[in-house]
Structure formats: structure tokens, C-alpha cells
Amino acid sequence: MLRILHIVEGTSVDGPGLRTSIYLAGCNHRCPGCHNPQSWDFGGGEERTIEELIQVIAYNEAPVTLSGGDPLQQPEGTRALVHRIKQELGYNVWCYTGYTWEEIVADHVLLEAVRELDVLVDGPFMQSERDTKLRFCGSRNQRLIDVQRSLAASSAPVLWNQ
């Protein structure tokens, strides 16, 4: 089960192309200036099964973006959902998180949650680093990390090239 705030079908702002974006509830980063502070509540939204989410994703036939809140604050459910998406549907999966890559690779549970992702947008939103010209992130401290290339490079972050 995952606690889900909202599912946006056919969005183009959370990664390249049209995507299905799933917004998960709960975030303790509480970044000042966050564009989605209603997502901080861990009790928000509704519980959805992985199977229900897979059905929505399959219906939309589109790559997936996990956002929130912070999907990595529901790490086991996020890991299970990403695994099912990759194994059963073969779709590209992005994930936004307030954790940095370095924090993730230092934490076994977080690392397992991201292991099958394609791209991870890491780091907290920082109002002082806000830049509206950036593509797919809100502040200059955030990075678009190619997860598979990073894992192959001994966990050093490798930036995604579009």
C-alpha cells in the first residue's frame, strides 16, 4: 500500500514527454517555498494498492514520475511499485526526492528504493537557489541523476543527459 495524494495523467512538466505522475503523501523535509506544502501530511490522500496503481499506469501507456511529498519517505512501497513498473510494463521511471544522492547511497533502505529508477531528481528545494529556467527541477542545487549509470560508476552521481 502507498498513501497517494493525486495522480496526474498526461503531464509534461515532471520529466520528458507525456507521463503519468503519482504524488505520494508525506514529507518531513518541509522546504521553505515548496510548491506543494499540502503534500507534507503523511495522513493525506488515500491508500492505494500497488495493483491499483499498476492498472492506472498501464491504462495510460506512459512513462511514470513519482513525486509528492517525498516518495522515499514511503521507501518499501516505492521500491515495490518501481519494481512492478519496470518488470511488468517496462516504462521509464523518474522520482523526485528531497534527499541527496549521497544520503541515499549511505542508507540501505533508500538505496534499495531507487535501485531500479531511471532518473532521480535529488535534493531539497532551496528558495535561495530557485531558478524558473531549469528544466524538471526548481532550484540550482537539485540534480537530475542517471541512476543506472551512477550505480555502475560505484555509486558516484552521474548526471542525466537529455
Short mmCIF file of N, CA, C and O in Angstrom, two decimals, residues 46-148:
data_model
loop_
_atom_site.label_atom_id
_atom_site.label_comp_id
_atom_site.label_asym_id
_atom_site.label_seq_id
_atom_site.Cartn_x
_atom_site.Cartn_y
_atom_site.Cartn_z
N GLU A 46 -5.14 9.12 0.02
CA GLU A 46 -5.79 7.84 0.32
C GLU A 46 -4.83 6.69 0.04
O GLU A 46 -3.91 6.83 -0.77
N GLU A 47 -5.05 5.59 0.73
CA GLU A 47 -4.22 4.42 0.49
C GLU A 47 -4.66 3.76 -0.80
O GLU A 47 -5.85 3.62 -1.08
N ARG A 48 -3.66 3.39 -1.61
CA ARG A 48 -3.91 2.68 -2.87
C ARG A 48 -2.97 1.47 -2.91
O ARG A 48 -1.82 1.55 -2.47
N THR A 49 -3.45 0.39 -3.46
CA THR A 49 -2.61 -0.79 -3.60
C THR A 49 -1.68 -0.62 -4.80
O THR A 49 -1.97 0.16 -5.72
N ILE A 50 -0.60 -1.35 -4.78
CA ILE A 50 0.32 -1.37 -5.92
C ILE A 50 -0.44 -1.81 -7.17
O ILE A 50 -0.27 -1.25 -8.25
N GLU A 51 -1.30 -2.79 -7.02
CA GLU A 51 -2.08 -3.30 -8.16
C GLU A 51 -2.96 -2.22 -8.77
O GLU A 51 -3.02 -2.08 -9.99
N GLU A 52 -3.62 -1.42 -7.93
CA GLU A 52 -4.45 -0.33 -8.44
C GLU A 52 -3.60 0.67 -9.22
O GLU A 52 -4.01 1.15 -10.29
N LEU A 53 -2.42 0.99 -8.70
CA LEU A 53 -1.54 1.94 -9.37
C LEU A 53 -1.03 1.39 -10.69
O LEU A 53 -0.98 2.10 -11.69
N ILE A 54 -0.68 0.11 -10.71
CA ILE A 54 -0.22 -0.53 -11.95
C ILE A 54 -1.32 -0.47 -13.01
O ILE A 54 -1.05 -0.21 -14.19
N GLN A 55 -2.56 -0.66 -12.63
CA GLN A 55 -3.66 -0.61 -13.58
C GLN A 55 -3.80 0.79 -14.19
O GLN A 55 -3.99 0.92 -15.40
N VAL A 56 -3.67 1.83 -13.37
CA VAL A 56 -3.74 3.20 -13.88
C VAL A 56 -2.58 3.47 -14.83
O VAL A 56 -2.75 4.04 -15.91
N ILE A 57 -1.39 3.06 -14.43
CA ILE A 57 -0.19 3.29 -15.24
C ILE A 57 -0.30 2.55 -16.58
O ILE A 57 -0.03 3.11 -17.63
N ALA A 58 -0.72 1.30 -16.52
CA ALA A 58 -0.87 0.51 -17.76
C ALA A 58 -1.92 1.12 -18.68
O ALA A 58 -1.73 1.18 -19.90
N TYR A 59 -3.01 1.61 -18.13
CA TYR A 59 -4.06 2.23 -18.92
C TYR A 59 -3.52 3.45 -19.67
O TYR A 59 -3.88 3.67 -20.83
N ASN A 60 -2.67 4.22 -19.02
CA ASN A 60 -2.13 5.45 -19.62
C ASN A 60 -1.01 5.20 -20.62
O ASN A 60 -0.69 6.08 -21.41
N GLU A 61 -0.39 4.01 -20.58
CA GLU A 61 0.68 3.66 -21.51
C GLU A 61 1.72 4.77 -21.63
O GLU A 61 2.09 5.19 -22.73
N ALA A 62 2.21 5.24 -20.48
CA ALA A 62 3.16 6.35 -20.48
C ALA A 62 4.21 6.14 -19.39
O ALA A 62 3.96 5.45 -18.40
N PRO A 63 5.38 6.74 -19.58
CA PRO A 63 6.39 6.71 -18.52
C PRO A 63 5.82 7.31 -17.24
O PRO A 63 4.79 7.99 -17.26
N VAL A 64 6.50 7.08 -16.13
CA VAL A 64 5.98 7.43 -14.82
C VAL A 64 6.94 8.33 -14.07
O VAL A 64 8.16 8.16 -14.14
N THR A 65 6.37 9.29 -13.33
CA THR A 65 7.13 10.12 -12.41
C THR A 65 6.50 10.00 -11.03
O THR A 65 5.28 10.14 -10.89
N LEU A 66 7.33 9.75 -10.02
CA LEU A 66 6.89 9.72 -8.64
C LEU A 66 7.33 11.01 -7.98
O LEU A 66 8.50 11.39 -8.08
N SER A 67 6.40 11.68 -7.34
CA SER A 67 6.69 12.96 -6.71
C SER A 67 5.90 13.03 -5.42
O SER A 67 5.46 12.02 -4.90
N GLY A 68 5.73 14.21 -4.90
CA GLY A 68 4.97 14.26 -3.67
C GLY A 68 4.88 15.65 -3.11
O GLY A 68 4.85 16.61 -3.85
N GLY A 69 5.02 15.60 -1.82
CA GLY A 69 5.62 14.76 -0.81
C GLY A 69 6.99 14.28 -1.26
O GLY A 69 7.65 14.83 -2.11
N ASP A 70 7.41 13.24 -0.60
CA ASP A 70 8.68 12.59 -0.96
C ASP A 70 8.45 11.09 -1.03
O ASP A 70 8.22 10.46 0.00
N PRO A 71 8.50 10.51 -2.23
CA PRO A 71 8.28 9.07 -2.37
C PRO A 71 9.22 8.22 -1.53
O PRO A 71 8.86 7.11 -1.13
N LEU A 72 10.42 8.74 -1.23
CA LEU A 72 11.36 7.94 -0.46
C LEU A 72 11.04 7.92 1.02
O LEU A 72 11.69 7.24 1.80
N GLN A 73 10.00 8.64 1.41
CA GLN A 73 9.54 8.53 2.80
C GLN A 73 8.47 7.45 2.93
O GLN A 73 7.94 7.23 4.01
N GLN A 74 8.21 6.77 1.82
CA GLN A 74 7.45 5.52 1.79
C GLN A 74 8.33 4.53 1.00
O GLN A 74 7.96 4.06 -0.08
N PRO A 75 9.54 4.24 1.50
CA PRO A 75 10.54 3.54 0.68
C PRO A 75 10.16 2.13 0.24
O PRO A 75 10.43 1.75 -0.90
N GLU A 76 9.55 1.35 1.12
CA GLU A 76 9.23 -0.03 0.74
C GLU A 76 8.17 -0.06 -0.35
O GLU A 76 8.28 -0.80 -1.32
N GLY A 77 7.13 0.75 -0.19
CA GLY A 77 6.08 0.81 -1.21
C GLY A 77 6.59 1.37 -2.52
O GLY A 77 6.23 0.89 -3.60
N THR A 78 7.44 2.39 -2.43
CA THR A 78 8.03 2.97 -3.64
C THR A 78 8.88 1.94 -4.37
O THR A 78 8.77 1.77 -5.59
N ARG A 79 9.70 1.20 -3.62
CA ARG A 79 10.54 0.15 -4.23
C ARG A 79 9.67 -0.88 -4.93
O ARG A 79 9.92 -1.27 -6.07
N ALA A 80 8.60 -1.32 -4.27
CA ALA A 80 7.72 -2.34 -4.84
C ALA A 80 7.02 -1.83 -6.10
O ALA A 80 6.90 -2.56 -7.09
N LEU A 81 6.57 -0.59 -6.07
CA LEU A 81 5.89 -0.02 -7.24
C LEU A 81 6.85 0.11 -8.41
O LEU A 81 6.53 -0.29 -9.53
N VAL A 82 8.02 0.64 -8.17
CA VAL A 82 9.01 0.80 -9.26
C VAL A 82 9.37 -0.56 -9.84
O VAL A 82 9.44 -0.72 -11.07
N HIS A 83 9.55 -1.54 -8.99
CA HIS A 83 9.89 -2.88 -9.47
C HIS A 83 8.79 -3.42 -10.39
O HIS A 83 9.09 -3.94 -11.48
N ARG A 84 7.55 -3.29 -9.99
CA ARG A 84 6.44 -3.77 -10.83
C ARG A 84 6.36 -3.01 -12.14
O ARG A 84 6.14 -3.60 -13.20
N ILE A 85 6.55 -1.69 -12.09
CA ILE A 85 6.51 -0.89 -13.33
C ILE A 85 7.59 -1.37 -14.29
O ILE A 85 7.34 -1.59 -15.47
N LYS A 86 8.81 -1.53 -13.78
CA LYS A 86 9.93 -1.91 -14.64
C LYS A 86 9.76 -3.34 -15.16
O LYS A 86 9.97 -3.58 -16.35
N GLN A 87 9.40 -4.28 -14.30
CA GLN A 87 9.32 -5.68 -14.69
C GLN A 87 8.11 -5.99 -15.58
O GLN A 87 8.23 -6.74 -16.53
N GLU A 88 6.96 -5.41 -15.26
CA GLU A 88 5.74 -5.76 -15.98
C GLU A 88 5.43 -4.84 -17.15
O GLU A 88 4.85 -5.28 -18.13
N LEU A 89 5.78 -3.56 -17.04
CA LEU A 89 5.41 -2.60 -18.07
C LEU A 89 6.60 -2.07 -18.86
O LEU A 89 6.44 -1.60 -19.97
N GLY A 90 7.78 -2.12 -18.24
CA GLY A 90 8.99 -1.66 -18.92
C GLY A 90 9.08 -0.16 -19.13
O GLY A 90 9.84 0.30 -19.98
N TYR A 91 8.34 0.62 -18.35
CA TYR A 91 8.33 2.07 -18.54
C TYR A 91 9.48 2.75 -17.83
O TYR A 91 9.96 2.30 -16.79
N ASN A 92 9.88 3.87 -18.39
CA ASN A 92 10.85 4.77 -17.78
C ASN A 92 10.23 5.33 -16.50
O ASN A 92 9.06 5.69 -16.49
N VAL A 93 11.02 5.40 -15.41
CA VAL A 93 10.51 5.90 -14.14
C VAL A 93 11.48 6.94 -13.56
O VAL A 93 12.67 6.68 -13.41
N TRP A 94 10.92 8.11 -13.27
CA TRP A 94 11.63 9.18 -12.58
C TRP A 94 11.08 9.31 -11.17
O TRP A 94 9.93 8.95 -10.90
N CYS A 95 11.90 9.88 -10.28
CA CYS A 95 11.47 10.11 -8.91
C CYS A 95 12.08 11.41 -8.39
O CYS A 95 13.28 11.64 -8.56
N TYR A 96 11.25 12.23 -7.77
CA TYR A 96 11.70 13.45 -7.10
C TYR A 96 11.83 13.17 -5.61
O TYR A 96 10.94 12.56 -5.00
N THR A 97 12.93 13.64 -5.01
CA THR A 97 13.14 13.46 -3.58
C THR A 97 13.89 14.65 -2.99
O THR A 97 14.68 15.30 -3.71
N GLY A 98 13.67 14.90 -1.72
CA GLY A 98 14.43 15.93 -1.02
C GLY A 98 15.75 15.41 -0.48
O GLY A 98 16.58 16.19 -0.01
N TYR A 99 15.98 14.11 -0.55
CA TYR A 99 17.26 13.54 -0.13
C TYR A 99 18.29 13.76 -1.24
O TYR A 99 17.94 13.78 -2.42
N THR A 100 19.54 13.89 -0.87
CA THR A 100 20.61 13.96 -1.87
C THR A 100 21.04 12.54 -2.22
O THR A 100 20.81 11.59 -1.46
N TRP A 101 21.68 12.42 -3.37
CA TRP A 101 22.20 11.12 -3.80
C TRP A 101 23.13 10.55 -2.74
O TRP A 101 23.08 9.35 -2.43
N GLU A 102 23.95 11.40 -2.16
CA GLU A 102 24.91 10.95 -1.15
C GLU A 102 24.20 10.38 0.08
O GLU A 102 24.63 9.38 0.66
N GLU A 103 23.10 11.00 0.49
CA GLU A 103 22.32 10.48 1.61
C GLU A 103 21.68 9.14 1.25
O GLU A 103 21.63 8.22 2.08
N ILE A 104 21.24 9.02 0.03
CA ILE A 104 20.57 7.79 -0.42
C ILE A 104 21.54 6.62 -0.44
O ILE A 104 21.23 5.54 0.07
N VAL A 105 22.72 6.81 -1.02
CA VAL A 105 23.64 5.67 -1.11
C VAL A 105 24.21 5.28 0.25
O VAL A 105 24.69 4.16 0.42
N ALA A 106 24.11 6.17 1.24
CA ALA A 106 24.57 5.85 2.60
C ALA A 106 23.50 5.12 3.41
O ALA A 106 23.77 4.68 4.53
N ASP A 107 22.30 4.97 2.87
CA ASP A 107 21.18 4.36 3.59
C ASP A 107 20.65 3.19 2.77
O ASP A 107 20.07 3.39 1.69
N HIS A 108 20.82 1.98 3.26
CA HIS A 108 20.45 0.78 2.51
C HIS A 108 18.98 0.78 2.08
O HIS A 108 18.66 0.40 0.95
N VAL A 109 18.08 1.21 2.95
CA VAL A 109 16.66 1.20 2.62
C VAL A 109 16.36 2.17 1.48
O VAL A 109 15.64 1.84 0.54
N LEU A 110 16.93 3.37 1.55
CA LEU A 110 16.71 4.35 0.47
C LEU A 110 17.35 3.88 -0.83
O LEU A 110 16.75 4.03 -1.90
N LEU A 111 18.54 3.32 -0.74
CA LEU A 111 19.22 2.84 -1.95
C LEU A 111 18.40 1.75 -2.63
O LEU A 111 18.26 1.75 -3.86
N GLU A 112 17.84 0.83 -1.88
CA GLU A 112 17.01 -0.22 -2.47
C GLU A 112 15.77 0.37 -3.14
O GLU A 112 15.32 -0.12 -4.17
N ALA A 113 15.24 1.46 -2.57
CA ALA A 113 14.04 2.08 -3.14
C ALA A 113 14.31 2.72 -4.50
O ALA A 113 13.41 2.82 -5.32
N VAL A 114 15.55 3.16 -4.76
CA VAL A 114 15.87 3.85 -6.01
C VAL A 114 16.58 2.96 -7.03
O VAL A 114 16.77 3.37 -8.17
N ARG A 115 16.96 1.78 -6.64
CA ARG A 115 17.84 0.93 -7.45
C ARG A 115 17.36 0.70 -8.89
O ARG A 115 18.17 0.59 -9.80
N GLU A 116 16.07 0.67 -9.15
CA GLU A 116 15.56 0.39 -10.50
C GLU A 116 15.09 1.65 -11.23
O GLU A 116 14.61 1.55 -12.36
N LEU A 117 15.24 2.81 -10.61
CA LEU A 117 14.83 4.06 -11.27
C LEU A 117 15.71 4.36 -12.47
O LEU A 117 16.86 3.93 -12.55
N ASP A 118 15.17 5.17 -13.36
CA ASP A 118 15.95 5.69 -14.47
C ASP A 118 16.60 7.01 -14.08
O ASP A 118 17.80 7.18 -14.22
N VAL A 119 15.80 7.95 -13.58
CA VAL A 119 16.31 9.27 -13.20
C VAL A 119 15.78 9.63 -11.82
O VAL A 119 14.60 9.43 -11.52
N LEU A 120 16.67 10.17 -11.00
CA LEU A 120 16.33 10.68 -9.68
C LEU A 120 16.63 12.17 -9.66
O LEU A 120 17.75 12.58 -10.00
N VAL A 121 15.63 12.97 -9.32
CA VAL A 121 15.84 14.40 -9.14
C VAL A 121 16.06 14.56 -7.64
O VAL A 121 15.15 14.36 -6.85
N ASP A 122 17.30 14.89 -7.26
CA ASP A 122 17.65 14.86 -5.84
C ASP A 122 17.79 16.24 -5.23
O ASP A 122 17.97 17.23 -5.93
N GLY A 123 17.70 16.26 -3.91
CA GLY A 123 17.96 17.46 -3.14
C GLY A 123 16.73 18.26 -2.80
O GLY A 123 15.75 18.27 -3.53
N PRO A 124 16.79 18.94 -1.67
CA PRO A 124 15.65 19.76 -1.26
C PRO A 124 15.51 20.98 -2.14
O PRO A 124 16.49 21.47 -2.71
N PHE A 125 14.27 21.46 -2.27
CA PHE A 125 14.07 22.74 -2.94
C PHE A 125 14.65 23.83 -2.04
O PHE A 125 14.39 23.85 -0.84
N MET A 126 15.45 24.72 -2.63
CA MET A 126 16.04 25.83 -1.87
C MET A 126 15.59 27.14 -2.51
O MET A 126 15.94 27.42 -3.66
N GLN A 127 14.81 27.90 -1.76
CA GLN A 127 14.26 29.16 -2.26
C GLN A 127 15.38 30.07 -2.77
O GLN A 127 15.23 30.71 -3.81
N SER A 128 16.53 30.11 -2.08
CA SER A 128 17.63 30.98 -2.49
C SER A 128 18.28 30.53 -3.79
O SER A 128 18.98 31.31 -4.44
N GLU A 129 18.04 29.28 -4.19
CA GLU A 129 18.60 28.73 -5.43
C GLU A 129 17.53 28.57 -6.52
O GLU A 129 17.79 27.96 -7.56
N ARG A 130 16.34 29.08 -6.27
CA ARG A 130 15.23 28.94 -7.22
C ARG A 130 15.62 29.49 -8.59
O ARG A 130 16.22 30.56 -8.69
N ASP A 131 15.26 28.75 -9.63
CA ASP A 131 15.57 29.16 -10.99
C ASP A 131 14.47 28.63 -11.91
O ASP A 131 14.40 27.42 -12.16
N THR A 132 13.63 29.51 -12.39
CA THR A 132 12.49 29.10 -13.23
C THR A 132 12.91 28.67 -14.63
O THR A 132 12.08 28.15 -15.38
N LYS A 133 14.17 28.87 -14.98
CA LYS A 133 14.65 28.46 -16.31
C LYS A 133 15.13 27.01 -16.33
O LYS A 133 15.40 26.46 -17.40
N LEU A 134 15.25 26.38 -15.17
CA LEU A 134 15.70 25.00 -15.11
C LEU A 134 14.61 24.08 -15.64
O LEU A 134 13.42 24.33 -15.45
N ARG A 135 15.04 23.01 -16.27
CA ARG A 135 14.10 22.02 -16.77
C ARG A 135 13.97 20.88 -15.76
O ARG A 135 14.97 20.30 -15.35
N PHE A 136 12.77 20.59 -15.32
CA PHE A 136 12.44 19.46 -14.47
C PHE A 136 12.93 19.57 -13.02
O PHE A 136 12.92 18.58 -12.30
N CYS A 137 13.39 20.73 -12.60
CA CYS A 137 13.69 20.93 -11.18
C CYS A 137 13.51 22.41 -10.86
O CYS A 137 13.45 23.24 -11.76
N GLY A 138 13.42 22.71 -9.56
CA GLY A 138 13.07 24.07 -9.17
C GLY A 138 14.19 24.93 -8.65
O GLY A 138 14.08 26.15 -8.63
N SER A 139 15.30 24.29 -8.20
CA SER A 139 16.41 25.08 -7.68
C SER A 139 17.74 24.51 -8.16
O SER A 139 17.85 23.32 -8.45
N ARG A 140 18.74 25.38 -8.25
CA ARG A 140 20.03 25.01 -8.85
C ARG A 140 20.78 23.91 -8.10
O ARG A 140 21.64 23.26 -8.66
N ASN A 141 20.47 23.70 -6.83
CA ASN A 141 21.15 22.65 -6.07
C ASN A 141 20.65 21.26 -6.45
O ASN A 141 21.32 20.26 -6.18
N GLN A 142 19.49 21.17 -7.08
CA GLN A 142 18.93 19.87 -7.44
C GLN A 142 19.60 19.33 -8.71
O GLN A 142 19.95 20.09 -9.60
N ARG A 143 19.75 18.00 -8.72
CA ARG A 143 20.41 17.35 -9.86
C ARG A 143 19.50 16.30 -10.47
O ARG A 143 18.73 15.67 -9.76
N LEU A 144 19.62 16.12 -11.76
CA LEU A 144 18.94 15.05 -12.47
C LEU A 144 19.97 13.94 -12.64
O LEU A 144 20.89 14.06 -13.46
N ILE A 145 19.82 12.90 -11.86
CA ILE A 145 20.84 11.84 -11.78
C ILE A 145 20.39 10.61 -12.57
O ILE A 145 19.28 10.11 -12.38
N ASP A 146 21.25 10.15 -13.43
CA ASP A 146 21.04 8.91 -14.16
C ASP A 146 21.37 7.77 -13.18
O ASP A 146 22.55 7.50 -12.91
N VAL A 147 20.36 7.15 -12.64
CA VAL A 147 20.56 6.18 -11.56
C VAL A 147 21.36 4.98 -12.03
O VAL A 147 22.30 4.55 -11.36
N GLN A 148 21.03 4.43 -13.18
CA GLN A 148 21.72 3.21 -13.63
C GLN A 148 23.19 3.47 -13.91
O GLN A 148 24.05 2.68 -13.52
#
